[in-house]
Coordinates of C-alpha atoms and ligand atoms in Angstrom, one line a residue:
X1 CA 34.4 195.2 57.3
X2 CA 34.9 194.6 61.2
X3 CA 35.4 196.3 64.1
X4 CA 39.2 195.6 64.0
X5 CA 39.6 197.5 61.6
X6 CA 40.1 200.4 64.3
X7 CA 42.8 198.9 65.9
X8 CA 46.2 200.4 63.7
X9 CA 48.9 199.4 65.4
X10 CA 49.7 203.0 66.9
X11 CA 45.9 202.5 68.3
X12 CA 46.9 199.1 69.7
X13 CA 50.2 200.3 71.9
X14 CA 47.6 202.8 73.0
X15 CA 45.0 200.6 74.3
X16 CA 47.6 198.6 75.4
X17 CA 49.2 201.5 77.7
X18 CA 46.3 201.2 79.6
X19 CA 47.2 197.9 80.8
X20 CA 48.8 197.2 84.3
X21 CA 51.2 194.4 84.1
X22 CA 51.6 193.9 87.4
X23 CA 51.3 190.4 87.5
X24 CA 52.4 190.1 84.5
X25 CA 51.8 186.6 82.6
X26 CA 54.6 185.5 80.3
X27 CA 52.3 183.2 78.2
X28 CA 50.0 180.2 78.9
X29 CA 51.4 177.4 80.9
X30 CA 48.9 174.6 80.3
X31 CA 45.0 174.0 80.0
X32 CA 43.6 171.2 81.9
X33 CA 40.0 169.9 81.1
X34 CA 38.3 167.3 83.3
X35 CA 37.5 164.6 81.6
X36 CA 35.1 160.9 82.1
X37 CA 38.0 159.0 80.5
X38 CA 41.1 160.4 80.4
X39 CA 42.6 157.5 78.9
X40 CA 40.5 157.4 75.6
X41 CA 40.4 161.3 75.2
X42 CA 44.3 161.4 75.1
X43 CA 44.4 158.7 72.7
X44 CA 41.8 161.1 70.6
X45 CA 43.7 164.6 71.2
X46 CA 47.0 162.5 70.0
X47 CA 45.6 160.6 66.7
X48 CA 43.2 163.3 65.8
X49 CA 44.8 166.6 66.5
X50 CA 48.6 165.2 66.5
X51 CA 49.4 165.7 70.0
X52 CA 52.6 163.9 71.5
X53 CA 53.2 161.9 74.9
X54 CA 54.9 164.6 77.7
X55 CA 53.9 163.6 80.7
X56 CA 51.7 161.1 83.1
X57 CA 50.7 160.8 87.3
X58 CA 48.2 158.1 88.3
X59 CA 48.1 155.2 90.5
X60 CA 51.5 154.0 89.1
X61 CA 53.2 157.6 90.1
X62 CA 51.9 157.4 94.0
X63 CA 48.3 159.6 92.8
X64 CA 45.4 158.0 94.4
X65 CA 42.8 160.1 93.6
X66 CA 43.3 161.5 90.1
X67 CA 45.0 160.5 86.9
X68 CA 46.4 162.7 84.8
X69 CA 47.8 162.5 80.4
X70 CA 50.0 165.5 79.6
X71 CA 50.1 165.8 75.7
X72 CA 52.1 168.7 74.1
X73 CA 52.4 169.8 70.9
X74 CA 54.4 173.3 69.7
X75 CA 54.1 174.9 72.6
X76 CA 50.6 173.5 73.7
X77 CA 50.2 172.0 77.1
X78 CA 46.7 170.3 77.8
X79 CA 46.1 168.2 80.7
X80 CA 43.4 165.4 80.6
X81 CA 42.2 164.0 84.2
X82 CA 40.0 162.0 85.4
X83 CA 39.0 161.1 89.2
X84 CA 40.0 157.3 90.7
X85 CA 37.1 157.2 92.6
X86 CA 33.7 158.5 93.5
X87 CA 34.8 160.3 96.5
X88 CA 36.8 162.9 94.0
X89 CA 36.0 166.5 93.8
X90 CA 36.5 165.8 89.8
X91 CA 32.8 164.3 89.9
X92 CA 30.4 166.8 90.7
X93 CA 32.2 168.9 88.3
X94 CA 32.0 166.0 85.5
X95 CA 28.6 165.3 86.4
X96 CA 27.3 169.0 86.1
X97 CA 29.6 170.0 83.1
X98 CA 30.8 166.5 81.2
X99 CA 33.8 167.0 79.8
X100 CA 35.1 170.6 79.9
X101 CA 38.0 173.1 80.4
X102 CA 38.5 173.7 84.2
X103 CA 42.2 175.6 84.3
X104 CA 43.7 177.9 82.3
X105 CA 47.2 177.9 83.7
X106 CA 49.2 181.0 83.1
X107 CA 53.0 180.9 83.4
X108 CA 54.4 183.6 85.6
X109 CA 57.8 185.2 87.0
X110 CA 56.1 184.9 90.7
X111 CA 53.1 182.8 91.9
X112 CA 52.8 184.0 95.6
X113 CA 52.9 188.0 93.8
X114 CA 50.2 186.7 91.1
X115 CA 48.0 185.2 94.1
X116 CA 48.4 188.3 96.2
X117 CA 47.9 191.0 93.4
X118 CA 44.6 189.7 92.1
X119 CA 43.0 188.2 96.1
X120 CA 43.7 191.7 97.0
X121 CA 42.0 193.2 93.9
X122 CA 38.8 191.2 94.5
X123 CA 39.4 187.8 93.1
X124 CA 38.0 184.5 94.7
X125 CA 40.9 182.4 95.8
X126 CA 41.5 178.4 94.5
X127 CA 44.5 177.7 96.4
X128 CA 46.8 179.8 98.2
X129 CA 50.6 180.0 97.2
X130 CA 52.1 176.8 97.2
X131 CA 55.6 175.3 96.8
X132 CA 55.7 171.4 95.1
X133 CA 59.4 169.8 94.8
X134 CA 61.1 166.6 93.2
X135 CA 64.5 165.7 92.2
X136 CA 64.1 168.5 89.5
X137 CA 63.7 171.3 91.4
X138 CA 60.8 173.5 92.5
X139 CA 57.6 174.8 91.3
X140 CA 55.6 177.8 93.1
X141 CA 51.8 177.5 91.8
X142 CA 48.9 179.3 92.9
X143 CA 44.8 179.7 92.1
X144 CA 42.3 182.5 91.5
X145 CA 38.5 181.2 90.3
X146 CA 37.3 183.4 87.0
X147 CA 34.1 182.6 85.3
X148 CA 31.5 179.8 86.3
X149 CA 34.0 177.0 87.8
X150 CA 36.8 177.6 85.6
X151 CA 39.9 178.3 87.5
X152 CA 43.4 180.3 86.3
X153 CA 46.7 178.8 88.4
X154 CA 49.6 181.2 88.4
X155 CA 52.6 178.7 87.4
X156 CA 56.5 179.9 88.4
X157 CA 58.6 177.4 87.1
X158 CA 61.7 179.5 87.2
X159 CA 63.9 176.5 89.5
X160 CA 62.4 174.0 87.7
X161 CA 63.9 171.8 85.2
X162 CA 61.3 168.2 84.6
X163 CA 59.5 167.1 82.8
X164 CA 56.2 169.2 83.1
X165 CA 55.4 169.8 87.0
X166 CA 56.5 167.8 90.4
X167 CA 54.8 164.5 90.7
X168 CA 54.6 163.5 86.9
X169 CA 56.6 161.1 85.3
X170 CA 57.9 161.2 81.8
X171 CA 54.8 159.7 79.6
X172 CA 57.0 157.0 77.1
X173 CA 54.7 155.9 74.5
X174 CA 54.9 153.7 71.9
X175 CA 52.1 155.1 69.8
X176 CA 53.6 158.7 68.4
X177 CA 51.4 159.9 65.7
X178 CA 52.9 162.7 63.5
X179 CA 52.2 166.5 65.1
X180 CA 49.7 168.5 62.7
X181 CA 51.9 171.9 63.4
X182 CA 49.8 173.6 65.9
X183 CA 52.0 175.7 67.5
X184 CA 50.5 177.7 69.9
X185 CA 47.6 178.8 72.0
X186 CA 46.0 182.4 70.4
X187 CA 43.4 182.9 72.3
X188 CA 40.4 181.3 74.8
X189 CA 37.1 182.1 74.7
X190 CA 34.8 182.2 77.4
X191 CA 31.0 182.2 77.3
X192 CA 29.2 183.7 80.2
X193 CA 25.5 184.1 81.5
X194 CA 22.8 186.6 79.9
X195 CA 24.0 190.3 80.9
X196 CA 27.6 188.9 82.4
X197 CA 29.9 190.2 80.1
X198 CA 30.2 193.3 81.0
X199 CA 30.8 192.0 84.8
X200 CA 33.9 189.8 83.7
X201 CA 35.0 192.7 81.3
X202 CA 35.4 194.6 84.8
X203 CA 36.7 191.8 86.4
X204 CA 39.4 191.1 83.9
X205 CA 40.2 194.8 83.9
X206 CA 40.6 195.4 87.7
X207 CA 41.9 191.9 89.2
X208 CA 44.1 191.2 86.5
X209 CA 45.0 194.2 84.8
X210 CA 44.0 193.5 81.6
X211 CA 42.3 195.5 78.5
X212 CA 39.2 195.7 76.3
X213 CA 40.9 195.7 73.1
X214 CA 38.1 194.8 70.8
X215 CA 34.2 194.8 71.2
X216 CA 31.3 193.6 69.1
X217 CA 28.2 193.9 70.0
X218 CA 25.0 192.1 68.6
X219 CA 24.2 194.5 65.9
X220 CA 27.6 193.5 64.3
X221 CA 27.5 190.0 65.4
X222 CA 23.8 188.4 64.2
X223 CA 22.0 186.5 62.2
X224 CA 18.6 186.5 60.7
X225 CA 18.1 184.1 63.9
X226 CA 20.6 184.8 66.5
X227 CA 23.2 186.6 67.9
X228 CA 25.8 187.5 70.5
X229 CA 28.0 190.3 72.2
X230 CA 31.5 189.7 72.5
X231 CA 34.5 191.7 74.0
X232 CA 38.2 190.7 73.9
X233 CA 40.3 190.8 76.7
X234 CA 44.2 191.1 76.9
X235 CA 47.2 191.1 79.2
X236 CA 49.8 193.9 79.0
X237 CA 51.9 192.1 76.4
X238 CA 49.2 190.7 74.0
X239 CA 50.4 187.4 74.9
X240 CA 46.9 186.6 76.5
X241 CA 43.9 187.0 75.0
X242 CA 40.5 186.3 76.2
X243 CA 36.9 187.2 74.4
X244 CA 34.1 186.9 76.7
X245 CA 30.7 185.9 75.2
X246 CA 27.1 186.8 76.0
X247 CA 24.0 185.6 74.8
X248 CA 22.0 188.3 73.2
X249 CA 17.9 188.6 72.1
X250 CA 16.9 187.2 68.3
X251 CA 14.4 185.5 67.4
X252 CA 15.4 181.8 67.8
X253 CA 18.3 180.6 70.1
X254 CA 22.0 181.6 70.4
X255 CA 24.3 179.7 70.3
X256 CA 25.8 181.1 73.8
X257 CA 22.3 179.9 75.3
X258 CA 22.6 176.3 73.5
X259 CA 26.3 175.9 75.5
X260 CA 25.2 177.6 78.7
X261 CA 22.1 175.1 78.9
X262 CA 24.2 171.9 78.3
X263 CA 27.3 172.8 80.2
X264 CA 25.0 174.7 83.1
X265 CA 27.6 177.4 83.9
X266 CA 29.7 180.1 82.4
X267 CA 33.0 178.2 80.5
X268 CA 35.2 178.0 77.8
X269 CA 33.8 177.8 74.6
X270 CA 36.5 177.8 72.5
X271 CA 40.6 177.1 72.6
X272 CA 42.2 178.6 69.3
X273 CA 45.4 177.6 68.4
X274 CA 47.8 179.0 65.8
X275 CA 49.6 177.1 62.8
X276 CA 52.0 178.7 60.3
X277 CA 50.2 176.5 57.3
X278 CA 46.1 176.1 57.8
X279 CA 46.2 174.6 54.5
X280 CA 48.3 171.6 56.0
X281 CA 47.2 171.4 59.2
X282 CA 43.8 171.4 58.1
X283 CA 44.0 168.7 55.3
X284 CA 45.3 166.6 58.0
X285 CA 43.2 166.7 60.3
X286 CA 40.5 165.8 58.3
X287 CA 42.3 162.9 57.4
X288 CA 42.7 162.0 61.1
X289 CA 38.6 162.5 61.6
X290 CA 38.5 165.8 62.5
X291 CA 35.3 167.3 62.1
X292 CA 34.9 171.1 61.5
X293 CA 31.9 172.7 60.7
X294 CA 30.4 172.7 57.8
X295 CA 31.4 175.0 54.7
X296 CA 29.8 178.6 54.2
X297 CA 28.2 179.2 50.8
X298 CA 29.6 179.5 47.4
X299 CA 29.2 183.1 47.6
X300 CA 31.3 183.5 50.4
X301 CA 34.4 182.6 48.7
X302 CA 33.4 184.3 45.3
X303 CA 33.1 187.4 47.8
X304 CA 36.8 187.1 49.1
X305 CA 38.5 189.2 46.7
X306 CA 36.1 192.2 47.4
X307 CA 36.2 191.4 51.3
X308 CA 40.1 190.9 51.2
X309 CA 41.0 194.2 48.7
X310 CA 44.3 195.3 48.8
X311 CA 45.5 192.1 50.8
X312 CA 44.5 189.9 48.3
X313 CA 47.5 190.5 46.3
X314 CA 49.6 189.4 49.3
X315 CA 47.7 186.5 49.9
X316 CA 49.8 183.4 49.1
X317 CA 46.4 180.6 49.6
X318 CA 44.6 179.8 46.8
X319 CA 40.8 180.8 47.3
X320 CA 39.6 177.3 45.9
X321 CA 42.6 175.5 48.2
X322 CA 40.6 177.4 51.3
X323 CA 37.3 176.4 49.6
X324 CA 38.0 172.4 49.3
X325 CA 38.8 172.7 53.1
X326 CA 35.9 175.3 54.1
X327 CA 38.6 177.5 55.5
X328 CA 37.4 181.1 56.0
X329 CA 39.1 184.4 55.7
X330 CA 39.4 188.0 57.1
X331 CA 41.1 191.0 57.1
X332 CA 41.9 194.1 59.3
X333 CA 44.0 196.9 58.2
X334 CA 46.8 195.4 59.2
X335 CA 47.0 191.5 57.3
X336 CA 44.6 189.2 56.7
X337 CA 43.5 185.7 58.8
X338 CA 42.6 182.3 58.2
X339 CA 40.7 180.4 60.5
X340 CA 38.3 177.3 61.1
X341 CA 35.9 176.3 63.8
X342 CA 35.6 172.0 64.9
X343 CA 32.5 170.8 65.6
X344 CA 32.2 170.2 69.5
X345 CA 34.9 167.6 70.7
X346 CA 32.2 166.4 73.4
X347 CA 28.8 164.7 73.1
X348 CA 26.9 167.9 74.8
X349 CA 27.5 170.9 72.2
X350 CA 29.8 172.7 74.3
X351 CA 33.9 173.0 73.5
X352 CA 35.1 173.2 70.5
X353 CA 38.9 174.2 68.8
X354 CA 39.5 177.1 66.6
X355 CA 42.7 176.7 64.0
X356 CA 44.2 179.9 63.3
X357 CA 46.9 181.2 60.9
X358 CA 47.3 185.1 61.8
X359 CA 49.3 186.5 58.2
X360 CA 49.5 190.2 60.1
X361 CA 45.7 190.7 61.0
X362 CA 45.6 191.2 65.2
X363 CA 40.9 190.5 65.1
X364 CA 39.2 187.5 65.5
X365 CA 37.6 187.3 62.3
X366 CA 34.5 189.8 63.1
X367 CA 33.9 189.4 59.2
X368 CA 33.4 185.9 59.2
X369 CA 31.2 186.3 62.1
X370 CA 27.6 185.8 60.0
X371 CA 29.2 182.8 58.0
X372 CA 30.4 180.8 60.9
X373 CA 27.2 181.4 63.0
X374 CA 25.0 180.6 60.1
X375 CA 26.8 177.6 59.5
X376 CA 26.6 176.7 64.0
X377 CA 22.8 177.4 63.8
X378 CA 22.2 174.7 60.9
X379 CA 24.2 172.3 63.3
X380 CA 21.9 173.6 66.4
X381 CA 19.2 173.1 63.9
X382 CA 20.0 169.1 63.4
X383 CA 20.6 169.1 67.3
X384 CA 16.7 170.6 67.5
X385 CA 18.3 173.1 70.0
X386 CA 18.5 176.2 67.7
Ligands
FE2_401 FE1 38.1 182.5 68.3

């Protein structure tokens, strides 16, 4: 069926042994995407997706130059900033990119360790180790550039008890739309440049320690138009997981080439975040004007009992439940999946959000692979870019 259905759990602590935690990363501390309004986008994150008020810095908090909306929901963090004026840094990457992901911020025990670890091991430094402090207490943070102009800040918050980090202020809203249980972030997909996977594979490996726990290459991953190579990278603990994406040959364009030509670098194509009930999650998000992609055929869902086998009779979703809400489904040896794709959350067809709902199966949803890029290429088709 996939590819992950090699990886039994035994095989997994295996691959896993291979990994040198010396960093390590407790879990993702927050994702900050530069934004043209940051005002508007965090009213969208919180109305569509369900997000809550954390945190704010701007001109009000002393911040000159950038303004800042921390939202928060489970245990999701995203920052939305904007620059104050043109003079910002934040503009040449708005005006290349638009609206993007530019730091995936990764909690740690020690942020000065982190920095030197992975500087020493080859990595491209951000910002060296430095310490910020309020009445709260004290927050160590550091920065290593990955991919294009994305960025990873190392995040010790160990003698630190605000809000969210020093120089925000408690964000007190009157407008709380309900949360639509996403709970927390499973994985971040990054597409890079025409033979660069392989490059950030290594990179991944050797400055931060981490492990190729699944491939895919382009014979598994295609269309009759298009197709991709992918490989999934993870931490020591499987608490961080990142597939890297390549454009590969076909006949007409991926759809790796289609985000690399409008956001003009290597990025993030894709944040997935876990629920516990897709079914709920999903139906309301659509009701808040969230737009996914659009359903696979019929005979994908008449195909789910063969596809599922065994795990079927665990399954507790109802197949035409999934259907009405053009959820898709997969299965490893280990559980099964349920996922969906949104349609790009910016004008340019770049990032997007994955919902997830892992019921034992540790893949990505290789299986689902030809449904979901059949059903991207009729969008890139509309878009005249495919
Ligand atoms: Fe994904």
């Amino acid at each position: 069926m996939s590819k992950s259905t090699e990886s039994t759990d035994l095989g997994l602590k295996k691959i896993f042994a291979g990994a040198q935690d010396f960093l390590p990363l407790l879990g993702t501390d927050y994702i900050e995407l530069y934004v043209g309004n940051a005002k508007q986008a965090a009213h969208f994150y919180k109305t569509a997706f369900g997000f809550q008020s954390l945190a704010y810095k701007g001109l009000e908090t002393g911040s000159k130059d950038k303004v800042s909306y921390v939202l928060k929901q489970g245990k999701i963090r995203l920052i939305l900033s904007t620059p104050l004026h043109s003079k910002s840094p934040l503009n040449a990457h708005l005006r290349k990119h638009g609206d993007g992901v530019k730091v995936i911020a990764l909690w740690v025990e020690d942020a000065k360790k982190a920095y030197l670890e992975t500087t020493k091991r080859g990595a491209k430094s951000y910002f060296s180790p430095k310490t910020d402090r309020d009445e709260f207490g004290e927050v160590v943070s550091s920065g290593i550039y990955t991919y294009g102009e994305t960025v990873h800040i190392f995040v010790e918050r160990k003698n630190y008890n605000g809000v969210f980090l020093p120089g925000f202020v408690t964000w007190k809203s009157n407008y709380n739309p309900p949360a639509a249980g996403l709970k927390y972030v499973d994985h971040i997909v990054g597409n890079v440049g025409w033979g660069q996977m392989n490059t950030w594979v290594q990179w991944y490996e050797k400055v931060m320690g981490f492990v190729n726990f699944l491939s895919f290459d382009d014979t598994q991953i295609h269309t009759e138009y298009s197709a991709l190579m992918s490989k999934v990278m993870s931490n020591g603990n499987g608490r961080i997981k990142f597939p890297i994406n390549e454009p590969a040959k076909a006949e007409k364009r991926s759809q790796i080439e289609e985000y690399l030509d409008f956001y003009e670098d290597s990025g993030v194509q894709h944040i997935a975040v876990a629920t516990d009930d897709i079914i709920e999650t999903v139906k309301h998000l659509r009701k808040n004007g969230v737009q996914f992609l659009p359903p696979p055929p019929e005979a994908y869902y008449q195909a789910i009992p063969g596809r599922l086998g065994s795990h079927m009779k665990l399954m507790k979703e109802n197949v035409s439940a999934l259907q009405e809400l053009s959820i898709l489904v997969d299965a490893d040896e280990e559980g099964y999946l349920l996922q969906i794709f949104t349609k790009p959350l910016e004008d340019r067809p770049t990032l997007f959000f994955e919902i997830i709902q892992r019921m034992g199966a540790k893949g990505f949803g290789a299986g689902n692979f030809k449904a979901l890029f059949e059903s991207i290429e009729r969008e890139q088709a509309n878009r005249g870019t495919l």
